[in-house]
Short mmCIF file of C-alpha atoms (C1' of nucleotides) in Angstrom, two decimals:
data_model
loop_
_atom_site.label_atom_id
_atom_site.label_comp_id
_atom_site.label_asym_id
_atom_site.label_seq_id
_atom_site.Cartn_x
_atom_site.Cartn_y
_atom_site.Cartn_z
CA UNK A 53 -2.63 21.33 29.60
CA UNK A 54 0.98 20.80 30.56
CA UNK A 55 -0.38 17.38 31.63
CA UNK A 56 -1.62 16.65 28.15
CA UNK A 57 1.51 17.68 26.62
CA UNK A 58 3.48 15.44 28.93
CA UNK A 59 1.25 12.57 27.99
CA UNK A 60 1.68 13.36 24.26
CA UNK A 61 5.60 13.26 24.74
CA UNK A 62 5.28 9.91 26.44
CA UNK A 63 3.17 8.38 23.52
CA UNK A 64 5.34 9.86 20.99
CA UNK A 65 8.55 8.77 22.55
CA UNK A 66 7.27 5.32 23.16
CA UNK A 67 5.99 4.84 19.63
CA UNK A 68 9.22 6.23 18.28
CA UNK A 69 11.01 3.61 20.12
CA UNK A 70 8.85 1.01 18.35
CA UNK A 71 9.69 2.66 15.04
CA UNK A 72 6.72 4.63 14.20
CA UNK A 73 6.50 8.21 13.25
CA UNK A 74 4.14 10.25 15.37
CA UNK A 75 2.27 13.48 14.59
CA UNK A 76 0.72 15.28 17.47
CA UNK A 77 -2.39 17.54 17.36
CA UNK A 78 -3.47 19.70 20.30
CA UNK A 79 -7.03 20.04 19.59
CA UNK A 80 -9.70 18.03 17.97
CA UNK A 81 -10.22 20.01 14.83
CA UNK A 82 -6.49 19.92 13.96
CA UNK A 83 -6.49 16.22 14.80
CA UNK A 84 -9.31 15.53 12.51
CA UNK A 85 -7.80 17.49 9.66
CA UNK A 86 -4.56 15.67 10.00
CA UNK A 87 -6.27 12.29 10.23
CA UNK A 88 -8.14 12.97 7.01
CA UNK A 89 -5.09 14.24 5.10
CA UNK A 90 -2.80 11.26 6.02
CA UNK A 91 -2.78 7.71 6.59
CA UNK A 92 -1.82 6.45 10.11
CA UNK A 93 -1.41 3.11 11.61
CA UNK A 94 -3.24 4.09 14.69
CA UNK A 95 -4.94 7.18 16.18
CA UNK A 96 -4.94 8.01 19.86
CA UNK A 97 -7.77 10.37 20.87
CA UNK A 98 -8.34 12.19 24.34
CA UNK A 99 -12.06 12.40 24.98
CA UNK A 100 -11.48 15.84 26.33
CA UNK A 101 -10.07 17.97 23.60
CA UNK A 102 -10.22 21.70 22.90
CA UNK A 103 -12.41 22.66 19.86
CA UNK A 104 -13.94 19.35 19.32
CA UNK A 105 -14.19 16.33 21.60
CA UNK A 106 -12.95 12.80 20.98
CA UNK A 107 -16.32 11.32 20.29
CA UNK A 108 -17.05 13.80 17.66
CA UNK A 109 -13.63 13.28 15.90
CA UNK A 110 -14.03 9.63 16.10
CA UNK A 111 -17.65 9.80 14.67
CA UNK A 112 -16.62 12.15 11.88
CA UNK A 113 -13.80 9.82 10.85
CA UNK A 114 -15.90 6.73 10.73
CA UNK A 115 -18.57 8.71 8.92
CA UNK A 116 -15.96 9.69 6.29
CA UNK A 117 -15.19 5.99 5.83
CA UNK A 118 -11.86 6.09 7.64
CA UNK A 119 -11.36 2.95 9.65
CA UNK A 120 -7.91 3.53 11.03
CA UNK A 121 -7.68 1.97 14.46
CA UNK A 122 -8.55 4.36 17.17
CA UNK A 123 -7.56 4.24 20.79
CA UNK A 124 -9.70 6.61 23.09
CA UNK A 125 -8.40 7.97 26.30
CA UNK A 126 -11.20 8.74 28.81
CA UNK A 127 -11.23 10.19 32.28
CA UNK A 128 -14.68 8.67 32.94
CA UNK A 129 -14.91 5.08 34.17
CA UNK A 130 -18.57 4.43 34.12
CA UNK A 131 -19.35 1.17 32.26
CA UNK A 132 -21.81 2.81 29.89
CA UNK A 133 -19.35 5.52 29.08
CA UNK A 134 -16.78 3.02 27.98
CA UNK A 135 -19.23 1.08 25.79
CA UNK A 136 -20.33 4.37 24.34
CA UNK A 137 -16.73 5.11 23.26
CA UNK A 138 -16.54 1.71 21.47
CA UNK A 139 -19.92 2.07 19.93
CA UNK A 140 -18.97 5.38 18.58
CA UNK A 141 -16.43 3.83 16.36
CA UNK A 142 -13.33 3.60 18.58
CA UNK A 143 -11.48 0.22 18.61
CA UNK A 144 -10.33 0.38 22.17
CA UNK A 145 -10.31 2.67 25.11
CA UNK A 146 -8.34 3.30 28.21
CA UNK A 147 -9.62 5.01 31.34
CA UNK A 148 -7.35 7.62 33.01
CA UNK A 149 -5.28 7.06 35.01
CA UNK A 150 -3.57 4.29 33.09
CA UNK A 151 -0.10 2.68 32.83
CA UNK A 152 2.22 3.55 30.13
CA UNK A 153 3.13 -0.10 29.56
CA UNK A 154 -0.45 -1.02 29.13
CA UNK A 155 -0.94 1.79 26.65
CA UNK A 156 1.92 0.69 24.60
CA UNK A 157 0.85 -2.87 24.63
CA UNK A 158 -2.68 -2.13 23.61
CA UNK A 159 -1.44 0.18 20.87
CA UNK A 160 0.77 -2.56 19.69
CA UNK A 161 -2.18 -5.06 19.62
CA UNK A 162 -4.30 -2.45 17.78
CA UNK A 163 -1.66 -1.86 15.19
CA UNK A 164 -1.10 -5.63 14.75
CA UNK A 165 -4.93 -6.10 14.36
CA UNK A 166 -5.08 -3.15 11.94
CA UNK A 167 -3.01 -4.81 9.21
CA UNK A 168 -0.38 -7.31 8.55
CA UNK A 169 1.91 -8.64 11.15
CA UNK A 170 4.54 -6.02 12.04
CA UNK A 171 7.62 -7.51 13.49
CA UNK A 172 9.99 -5.12 15.38
CA UNK A 173 12.60 -5.43 12.54
CA UNK A 174 11.49 -5.86 9.01
CA UNK A 175 13.32 -8.25 6.73
CA UNK A 176 13.18 -8.12 2.92
CA UNK A 177 15.45 -10.71 1.49
CA UNK A 178 18.73 -10.23 3.17
CA UNK A 179 17.91 -6.58 4.01
CA UNK A 180 17.13 -6.03 7.58
CA UNK A 181 15.42 -2.85 8.50
CA UNK A 182 15.33 -2.17 12.25
CA UNK A 183 13.18 0.82 13.14
CA UNK A 184 13.89 0.56 16.84
CA UNK A 185 17.44 1.35 16.22
CA UNK A 186 16.90 3.48 13.03
CA UNK A 187 19.50 1.05 11.32
CA UNK A 188 19.76 -1.24 8.57
CA UNK A 189 22.06 -3.81 7.14
CA UNK A 190 22.39 -6.04 4.06
CA UNK A 191 23.52 -9.47 5.27
CA UNK A 192 26.18 -8.70 7.74
CA UNK A 193 27.17 -5.28 6.46
CA UNK A 194 25.82 -2.21 8.42
CA UNK A 195 24.51 0.46 6.26
CA UNK A 196 24.47 3.95 7.54
CA UNK A 197 21.40 5.98 6.71
CA UNK A 198 20.16 9.44 7.45
CA UNK A 199 16.96 9.83 9.18
CA UNK A 200 15.06 10.75 6.11
CA UNK A 201 16.52 7.99 4.02
CA UNK A 202 15.53 5.57 6.80
CA UNK A 203 11.94 6.83 6.83
CA UNK A 204 11.67 6.25 3.17
CA UNK A 205 13.13 2.82 3.37
CA UNK A 206 11.06 1.96 6.29
CA UNK A 207 7.86 3.02 4.28
CA UNK A 208 8.87 0.84 1.44
CA UNK A 209 10.02 -2.08 3.61
CA UNK A 210 6.77 -2.21 5.42
CA UNK A 211 5.02 -2.88 2.25
CA UNK A 212 7.75 -4.93 0.54
CA UNK A 213 6.82 -6.34 -2.77
CA UNK A 214 3.96 -3.84 -3.22
CA UNK A 215 4.12 -0.71 -5.17
CA UNK A 216 4.21 2.32 -3.01
CA UNK A 217 3.32 5.62 -4.80
CA UNK A 218 5.34 8.81 -4.54
CA UNK A 219 2.46 10.44 -2.83
CA UNK A 220 2.43 7.77 -0.15
CA UNK A 221 6.07 8.10 0.47
CA UNK A 222 5.77 11.81 0.77
CA UNK A 223 2.92 11.43 3.30
CA UNK A 224 4.72 8.85 5.39
CA UNK A 225 8.23 9.99 5.37
CA UNK A 226 7.70 13.83 5.43
CA UNK A 227 5.73 16.15 7.53
CA UNK A 228 2.15 16.35 6.48
CA UNK A 229 2.52 19.99 5.91
CA UNK A 230 5.21 19.44 3.34
CA UNK A 231 4.45 20.83 0.04
CA UNK A 232 7.61 21.05 -1.82
CA UNK A 233 8.82 19.52 -4.98
CA UNK A 234 7.84 15.79 -5.18
CA UNK A 235 11.13 15.31 -7.00
CA UNK A 236 12.73 15.10 -3.63
CA UNK A 237 11.46 11.56 -3.35
CA UNK A 238 13.45 10.73 -6.46
CA UNK A 239 16.43 12.27 -4.93
CA UNK A 240 16.15 9.88 -1.88
CA UNK A 241 15.39 6.89 -3.91
CA UNK A 242 18.49 7.56 -5.76
CA UNK A 243 20.46 7.96 -2.53
CA UNK A 244 19.01 4.76 -1.09
CA UNK A 245 19.97 2.83 -4.28
CA UNK A 246 23.45 4.03 -3.90
CA UNK A 247 23.60 2.65 -0.40
CA UNK A 248 21.50 -0.56 -0.29
CA UNK A 249 21.71 -1.76 -3.92
CA UNK A 250 24.68 -0.60 -6.00
CA UNK A 251 27.43 -1.70 -3.41
CA UNK A 252 26.04 -5.07 -3.44
CA UNK A 253 25.29 -5.35 -7.16
CA UNK A 254 21.65 -5.73 -6.50
CA UNK A 255 18.56 -4.08 -7.88
CA UNK A 256 15.89 -4.48 -5.30
CA UNK A 257 14.61 -1.04 -5.23
CA UNK A 258 12.64 -0.87 -8.51
CA UNK A 259 10.90 1.99 -10.37
CA UNK A 260 7.46 1.27 -11.66
CA UNK A 261 7.00 4.12 -14.00
CA UNK A 262 3.90 6.27 -13.53
CA UNK A 263 3.07 4.09 -10.27
CA UNK A 264 5.67 4.45 -7.72
CA UNK A 265 8.44 2.34 -6.22
CA UNK A 266 8.68 -1.31 -5.01
CA UNK A 267 11.17 -2.94 -2.75
CA UNK A 268 11.78 -6.51 -3.50
CA UNK A 269 13.13 -9.50 -1.69
CA UNK A 270 14.75 -11.20 -4.80
CA UNK B 240 -17.95 -24.28 35.99
CA UNK B 241 -21.63 -23.37 36.09
CA UNK B 242 -20.22 -19.73 36.14
CA UNK B 243 -18.49 -20.38 32.94
CA UNK B 244 -21.40 -21.87 31.36
CA UNK B 245 -23.59 -18.93 32.26
CA UNK B 246 -20.97 -16.69 30.75
CA UNK B 247 -20.99 -18.63 27.66
CA UNK B 248 -24.74 -18.41 27.42
CA UNK B 249 -24.67 -14.71 27.88
CA UNK B 250 -22.09 -14.22 25.16
CA UNK B 251 -23.83 -16.52 22.87
CA UNK B 252 -27.11 -14.84 23.35
CA UNK B 253 -25.85 -11.49 22.85
CA UNK B 254 -23.98 -12.14 19.70
CA UNK B 255 -26.94 -14.04 18.36
CA UNK B 256 -28.89 -10.89 18.91
CA UNK B 257 -26.18 -9.09 16.80
CA UNK B 258 -26.66 -11.51 14.10
CA UNK B 259 -23.62 -13.74 14.67
CA UNK B 260 -23.59 -17.46 14.95
CA UNK B 261 -21.79 -18.82 17.90
CA UNK B 262 -20.04 -22.10 18.73
CA UNK B 263 -18.97 -22.83 22.26
CA UNK B 264 -16.17 -25.11 23.36
CA UNK B 265 -15.76 -25.92 26.95
CA UNK B 266 -12.04 -26.72 27.05
CA UNK B 267 -9.03 -25.50 25.35
CA UNK B 268 -8.23 -28.45 23.18
CA UNK B 269 -11.80 -28.53 21.69
CA UNK B 270 -11.62 -24.83 21.26
CA UNK B 271 -8.39 -25.09 19.35
CA UNK B 272 -9.73 -27.82 17.19
CA UNK B 273 -12.89 -25.95 16.36
CA UNK B 274 -10.82 -22.77 15.50
CA UNK B 275 -8.65 -24.60 13.14
CA UNK B 276 -11.43 -26.48 11.32
CA UNK B 277 -13.65 -23.43 10.88
CA UNK B 278 -13.51 -19.71 10.03
CA UNK B 279 -14.75 -17.29 12.70
CA UNK B 280 -15.21 -13.64 13.01
CA UNK B 281 -13.79 -13.66 16.41
CA UNK B 282 -12.65 -15.93 19.20
CA UNK B 283 -13.27 -15.49 22.86
CA UNK B 284 -10.68 -17.21 25.11
CA UNK B 285 -10.94 -17.63 28.72
CA UNK B 286 -7.30 -17.70 30.22
CA UNK B 287 -8.35 -20.45 32.75
CA UNK B 288 -9.58 -23.35 30.56
CA UNK B 289 -9.41 -27.13 31.23
CA UNK B 290 -6.81 -29.30 29.29
CA UNK B 291 -5.15 -26.24 27.56
CA UNK B 292 -5.01 -22.66 28.88
CA UNK B 293 -5.86 -19.53 26.95
CA UNK B 294 -2.41 -18.21 26.24
CA UNK B 295 -1.52 -21.72 24.83
CA UNK B 296 -4.40 -21.80 22.50
CA UNK B 297 -3.81 -18.33 21.38
CA UNK B 298 -0.09 -19.01 20.65
CA UNK B 299 -0.96 -22.18 18.76
CA UNK B 300 -3.38 -20.44 16.52
CA UNK B 301 -0.95 -17.55 15.71
CA UNK B 302 1.73 -20.06 15.07
CA UNK B 303 -0.59 -21.79 12.73
CA UNK B 304 -0.94 -18.56 10.87
CA UNK B 305 -4.60 -17.99 12.03
CA UNK B 306 -5.05 -14.23 12.59
CA UNK B 307 -8.74 -14.26 13.65
CA UNK B 308 -9.25 -11.52 16.23
CA UNK B 309 -9.09 -12.94 19.75
CA UNK B 310 -10.58 -11.51 22.91
CA UNK B 311 -8.84 -12.87 26.01
CA UNK B 312 -10.91 -13.17 29.20
CA UNK B 313 -8.38 -12.94 32.41
CA UNK B 314 -8.92 -13.06 36.18
CA UNK B 315 -5.68 -11.41 36.76
CA UNK B 316 -5.52 -7.68 36.70
CA UNK B 317 -1.84 -7.01 37.20
CA UNK B 318 -0.57 -4.42 34.59
CA UNK B 319 2.12 -6.77 33.29
CA UNK B 320 -0.26 -9.67 32.88
CA UNK B 321 -2.53 -7.59 30.72
CA UNK B 322 0.46 -6.62 28.54
CA UNK B 323 1.47 -10.21 28.37
CA UNK B 324 -2.01 -11.36 27.04
CA UNK B 325 -1.81 -8.72 24.27
CA UNK B 326 1.80 -9.53 23.28
CA UNK B 327 1.00 -13.24 23.23
CA UNK B 328 -1.05 -12.51 20.13
CA UNK B 329 -4.42 -11.68 21.59
CA UNK B 330 -6.02 -8.60 20.12
CA UNK B 331 -7.93 -7.44 23.18
CA UNK B 332 -8.38 -8.56 26.95
CA UNK B 333 -10.93 -8.09 29.51
CA UNK B 334 -10.34 -8.53 33.20
CA UNK B 335 -12.96 -10.28 35.30
CA UNK B 336 -15.31 -9.24 36.56
CA UNK B 337 -16.49 -7.33 33.61
CA UNK B 338 -19.66 -6.00 32.21
CA UNK B 339 -21.71 -7.79 29.69
CA UNK B 340 -22.20 -4.48 27.98
CA UNK B 341 -18.47 -3.74 27.65
CA UNK B 342 -17.79 -7.24 26.53
CA UNK B 343 -20.32 -7.02 23.63
CA UNK B 344 -19.16 -3.52 22.69
CA UNK B 345 -15.57 -4.69 22.54
CA UNK B 346 -16.42 -7.72 20.56
CA UNK B 347 -18.43 -5.52 18.10
CA UNK B 348 -15.25 -3.36 17.86
CA UNK B 349 -13.09 -6.52 17.13
CA UNK B 350 -15.40 -7.93 14.61
CA UNK B 351 -15.69 -4.68 12.74
CA UNK B 352 -11.92 -4.39 12.63
CA UNK B 353 -11.27 -8.17 11.69
CA UNK B 354 -13.54 -7.83 8.68
CA UNK B 355 -11.17 -5.82 6.72
CA UNK B 356 -10.19 -7.34 3.56
CA UNK B 357 -6.81 -7.05 2.39
CA UNK B 358 -5.88 -6.51 -1.39
CA UNK B 359 -6.41 -9.84 -3.29
CA UNK B 360 -4.58 -11.15 -6.17
CA UNK B 361 -6.70 -12.56 -8.95
CA UNK B 362 -6.09 -16.08 -10.38
CA UNK B 363 -7.14 -17.08 -13.86
CA UNK B 364 -5.95 -20.65 -14.43
CA UNK B 365 -2.22 -20.50 -13.75
CA UNK B 366 -2.11 -16.69 -14.41
CA UNK B 367 -1.91 -14.67 -11.27
CA UNK B 368 -2.45 -10.92 -11.19
CA UNK B 369 -1.37 -8.99 -8.17
CA UNK B 370 -2.83 -5.57 -8.07
CA UNK B 371 -0.83 -4.41 -5.09
CA UNK B 372 2.47 -5.18 -6.65
CA UNK B 373 1.52 -4.29 -10.11
CA UNK B 374 2.95 -7.70 -11.03
CA UNK B 375 1.69 -10.78 -12.78
CA UNK B 376 3.10 -14.22 -13.36
CA UNK B 377 2.19 -17.39 -15.29
CA UNK B 378 2.97 -20.27 -13.19
CA UNK B 379 6.40 -19.49 -11.61
CA UNK B 380 7.45 -17.08 -14.31
CA UNK B 381 7.27 -13.40 -13.60
CA UNK B 382 6.02 -11.18 -16.24
CA UNK B 383 6.92 -7.55 -16.52
CA UNK B 384 4.14 -5.30 -17.44
CA UNK B 385 3.80 -1.55 -17.86
CA UNK B 386 1.11 0.22 -15.86
CA UNK B 387 -1.21 0.51 -18.83
CA UNK B 388 -0.84 -3.08 -19.80
CA UNK B 389 -1.50 -4.05 -16.26
CA UNK B 390 -4.64 -2.06 -16.05
CA UNK B 391 -5.99 -3.74 -19.13
CA UNK B 392 -5.18 -7.15 -17.83
CA UNK B 393 -6.73 -6.37 -14.49
CA UNK B 394 -9.91 -5.21 -16.01
CA UNK B 395 -10.08 -8.55 -18.00
CA UNK B 396 -8.97 -10.70 -15.17
CA UNK B 397 -11.55 -9.25 -12.81
CA UNK B 398 -14.10 -10.57 -15.21
CA UNK B 399 -12.42 -13.68 -16.51
CA UNK B 400 -14.52 -15.88 -18.63
CA UNK B 401 -16.78 -12.99 -19.57
CA UNK B 402 -16.66 -10.80 -22.71
CA UNK B 403 -15.34 -7.33 -21.88
CA UNK B 404 -16.18 -4.65 -24.47
CA UNK B 405 -13.50 -2.23 -25.92
CA UNK B 406 -15.60 0.49 -24.48
CA UNK B 407 -15.42 -1.02 -21.01
CA UNK B 408 -11.74 -1.51 -21.21
CA UNK B 409 -11.28 2.13 -22.36
CA UNK B 410 -13.31 3.24 -19.54
CA UNK B 411 -11.50 1.20 -16.93
CA UNK B 412 -7.84 1.52 -18.00
CA UNK B 413 -7.90 5.04 -19.53
CA UNK B 414 -8.71 8.24 -18.13
CA UNK B 415 -12.38 9.07 -18.27
CA UNK B 416 -11.70 12.11 -20.56
CA UNK B 417 -9.63 10.01 -22.93
CA UNK B 418 -10.91 10.41 -26.51
CA UNK B 419 -8.22 9.19 -28.71
CA UNK B 420 -8.27 6.37 -31.12
CA UNK B 421 -10.09 3.26 -29.61
CA UNK B 422 -7.49 1.23 -31.75
CA UNK B 423 -5.20 1.78 -28.76
CA UNK B 424 -6.96 -1.02 -27.02
CA UNK B 425 -5.98 -3.36 -29.76
CA UNK B 426 -2.43 -2.38 -29.47
CA UNK B 427 -2.39 -3.19 -25.81
CA UNK B 428 -4.17 -6.46 -26.29
CA UNK B 429 -1.52 -7.35 -28.79
CA UNK B 430 1.21 -6.46 -26.30
CA UNK B 431 -0.45 -8.48 -23.66
CA UNK B 432 -0.81 -11.57 -25.86
CA UNK B 433 2.96 -11.17 -26.60
CA UNK B 434 3.67 -11.32 -23.00
CA UNK B 435 1.14 -13.60 -21.22
CA UNK B 436 0.27 -16.06 -24.18
CA UNK B 437 2.71 -16.42 -26.96
CA UNK B 438 5.82 -17.29 -24.69
CA UNK B 439 3.82 -20.00 -23.11
CA UNK B 440 2.18 -21.35 -26.31
CA UNK B 441 -1.20 -20.45 -24.94
CA UNK B 442 -4.16 -18.52 -26.34
CA UNK B 443 -6.10 -17.38 -23.21
CA UNK B 444 -6.79 -13.97 -24.44
CA UNK B 445 -9.47 -14.41 -27.03
CA UNK B 446 -10.99 -11.97 -29.54
CA UNK B 447 -14.79 -11.89 -29.62
CA UNK B 448 -15.34 -10.21 -32.97
CA UNK B 449 -17.73 -7.35 -32.80
CA UNK B 450 -18.08 -7.76 -28.86
CA UNK B 451 -14.74 -7.37 -27.21
CA UNK B 452 -12.22 -9.67 -25.44
CA UNK B 453 -12.33 -12.46 -23.08
CA UNK B 454 -9.63 -13.95 -20.79
CA UNK B 455 -10.04 -17.60 -20.10
CA UNK B 456 -8.69 -20.02 -17.61
CA UNK B 457 -8.25 -22.84 -20.05
"C1'" DA C 321 30.75 31.55 15.13
"C1'" DA C 322 32.35 27.64 12.58
"C1'" DT C 323 31.99 23.09 11.00
"C1'" DG C 324 29.87 19.27 9.26
"C1'" DA C 325 25.76 16.76 8.17
"C1'" DT C 326 21.54 16.58 6.29
"C1'" DC C 327 17.72 18.26 3.74
"C1'" DT C 328 15.87 20.59 -0.31
"C1'" DT C 329 16.00 22.81 -4.74
"C1'" DC C 330 17.47 23.09 -9.36
"C1'" DA C 331 18.58 21.87 -13.96
"C1'" DG C 332 20.27 19.10 -17.73
"C1'" DG C 333 20.16 14.58 -19.55
"C1'" DT C 334 17.99 10.13 -20.39
"C1'" DT C 335 14.69 6.67 -20.57
"C1'" DG C 336 10.92 4.29 -21.50
"C1'" DG C 337 5.79 4.14 -21.96
"C1'" DC C 338 1.88 6.02 -24.51
"C1'" DT C 339 -0.11 7.04 -28.60
"C1'" DT C 340 -0.65 7.28 -33.58
"C1'" DT C 341 0.15 5.67 -37.96
"C1'" DA C 342 -0.18 2.48 -41.67
"C1'" DG C 343 0.15 -1.76 -43.92
"C1'" DG C 344 -1.28 -6.42 -43.35
"C1'" DT C 345 -4.67 -10.38 -42.07
"C1'" DG C 346 -8.71 -12.80 -42.11
"C1'" DG C 347 -13.59 -13.32 -41.29
"C1'" DC C 348 -18.23 -12.44 -43.08
"C1'" DC C 349 -21.66 -10.95 -46.21
"C1'" DT C 350 -23.42 -10.12 -50.74
"C1'" DA D 566 -15.13 -14.18 -55.68
"C1'" DG D 567 -14.87 -9.74 -54.21
"C1'" DG D 568 -15.07 -6.34 -51.14
"C1'" DC D 569 -15.94 -4.53 -46.55
"C1'" DC D 570 -14.82 -4.17 -42.13
"C1'" DA D 571 -12.85 -5.40 -37.74
"C1'" DC D 572 -8.82 -6.55 -35.95
"C1'" DC D 573 -3.75 -7.39 -35.54
"C1'" DT D 574 1.03 -5.52 -34.99
"C1'" DA D 575 5.52 -3.37 -36.10
"C1'" DA D 576 7.56 0.92 -35.98
"C1'" DA D 577 8.52 5.57 -34.73
"C1'" DG D 578 7.85 10.21 -32.59
"C1'" DC D 579 6.59 12.42 -28.50
"C1'" DC D 580 6.57 13.83 -24.06
"C1'" DA D 581 6.13 13.06 -19.17
"C1'" DA D 582 8.42 10.80 -15.73
"C1'" DC D 583 12.61 9.80 -13.86
"C1'" DC D 584 17.78 10.09 -12.59
"C1'" DT D 585 21.48 12.45 -10.82
"C1'" DG D 586 25.17 15.58 -9.81
"C1'" DA D 587 25.73 19.87 -7.70
"C1'" DA D 588 24.65 23.91 -5.38
"C1'" DG D 589 22.09 26.29 -1.84
"C1'" DA D 590 19.59 26.14 2.65
"C1'" DT D 591 18.89 24.55 7.14
"C1'" DC D 592 20.05 22.21 11.36
"C1'" DA D 593 22.84 20.46 15.05
"C1'" DT D 594 27.22 20.34 17.48
"C1'" DT D 595 31.33 22.03 19.18
#
DNA sequence: AATGATCTTCAGGTTGGCTTTAGGTGGCCT
DNA sequence: AGGCCACCTAAAGCCAACCTGAAGATCATT
């Protein structure tokens, strides 16, 4: 139990260092619920989980049409068990005990495979967003952002050029349990504009009425 | 050498059984050439290859913008070597000796992941409709559209060259429960023409009296 | 406990897209 | 030719979505 929490902390810390937001569930059922309610870059699943084991969670997700990359952590090391994990819909597995370095590398690979290329820092025109340092700059000018502002900007930057809906922003930058006024997104968009656009006489953060927001390079 | 050919045969046989076609190259340079000339679901790369090693082939492919899933086969098993393979652009690796069952399972997982389609933009002549960005352009000229206008254009573009009835447009671009004046479609067609045709001296958005509308490439 | 920073809520003001209206145009049939 | 009907389009009202400044709430730090 305390072992698993230490593991969760390790993973969480490492991924945070890579610029990702991490949610942790301590049993299978909670995990499944969180996974169905949110969109994640990658899911890490321990086979041995209270209330619902990893295989079952994995199967449920795939059944529901969710193809988020899944990394399965297993204590067994028999060959067929590994294959079983993969055939159950997992995208990779790691047998305990495993190295932290390998876990992170494999997760990076999974995430990379799961979608577009994701360089460590994201560049949108002359705006550079560095998730590792939680900093951003326009040209040579450093821009100070609060954590929340950064989370919103990051979500937009990761899909620069595309429209990101208010709901998606809420899901990615706020805790999944957040159920307050969606107007808060508008507040943060406003704040971001005041920091990344107005001082530079730019308008890269556009409103698409009725659809969401779009961060553009031009 | 005969070892490697037995391995290649194993993989080939197994994937054939899964319904995939397999090409085999026996050295790195041939492999790279085949990979650039064809489209594959997945690429299996041995690190130790004559004429050009696996890392190099992998790097070349990624450099060329080819993101076909790559499985790297390596004899080393040091922790950092594994991470190196992945960070080099491979999507998974397997250390020799490995089980045939595991290899097949991992390849299945890779193929399943790799098959994911990303949002496509639709091209009708020199008109490009990008659903992800909710934008469109004719040639190099950006055209600003409202969400509703975009929805109508999108519905027409998806079936370019065909006649789309007013009823179909209503069903696709408006809420299912919409029961207002069907004349609204005409209003939007008019607005679209003013944006995508008139400024360019074109008439690609045609009325088919009594039947509907058609978006043409010419 | 106090301070400052950040997060969230609130409310008034503004905008811009959606829809309706109504008059105009042009094809098609008798 | 005349009339009917489908379609076109400019204009205007309405309303939801959005913006933003400010105040209240929460959190971290000293």
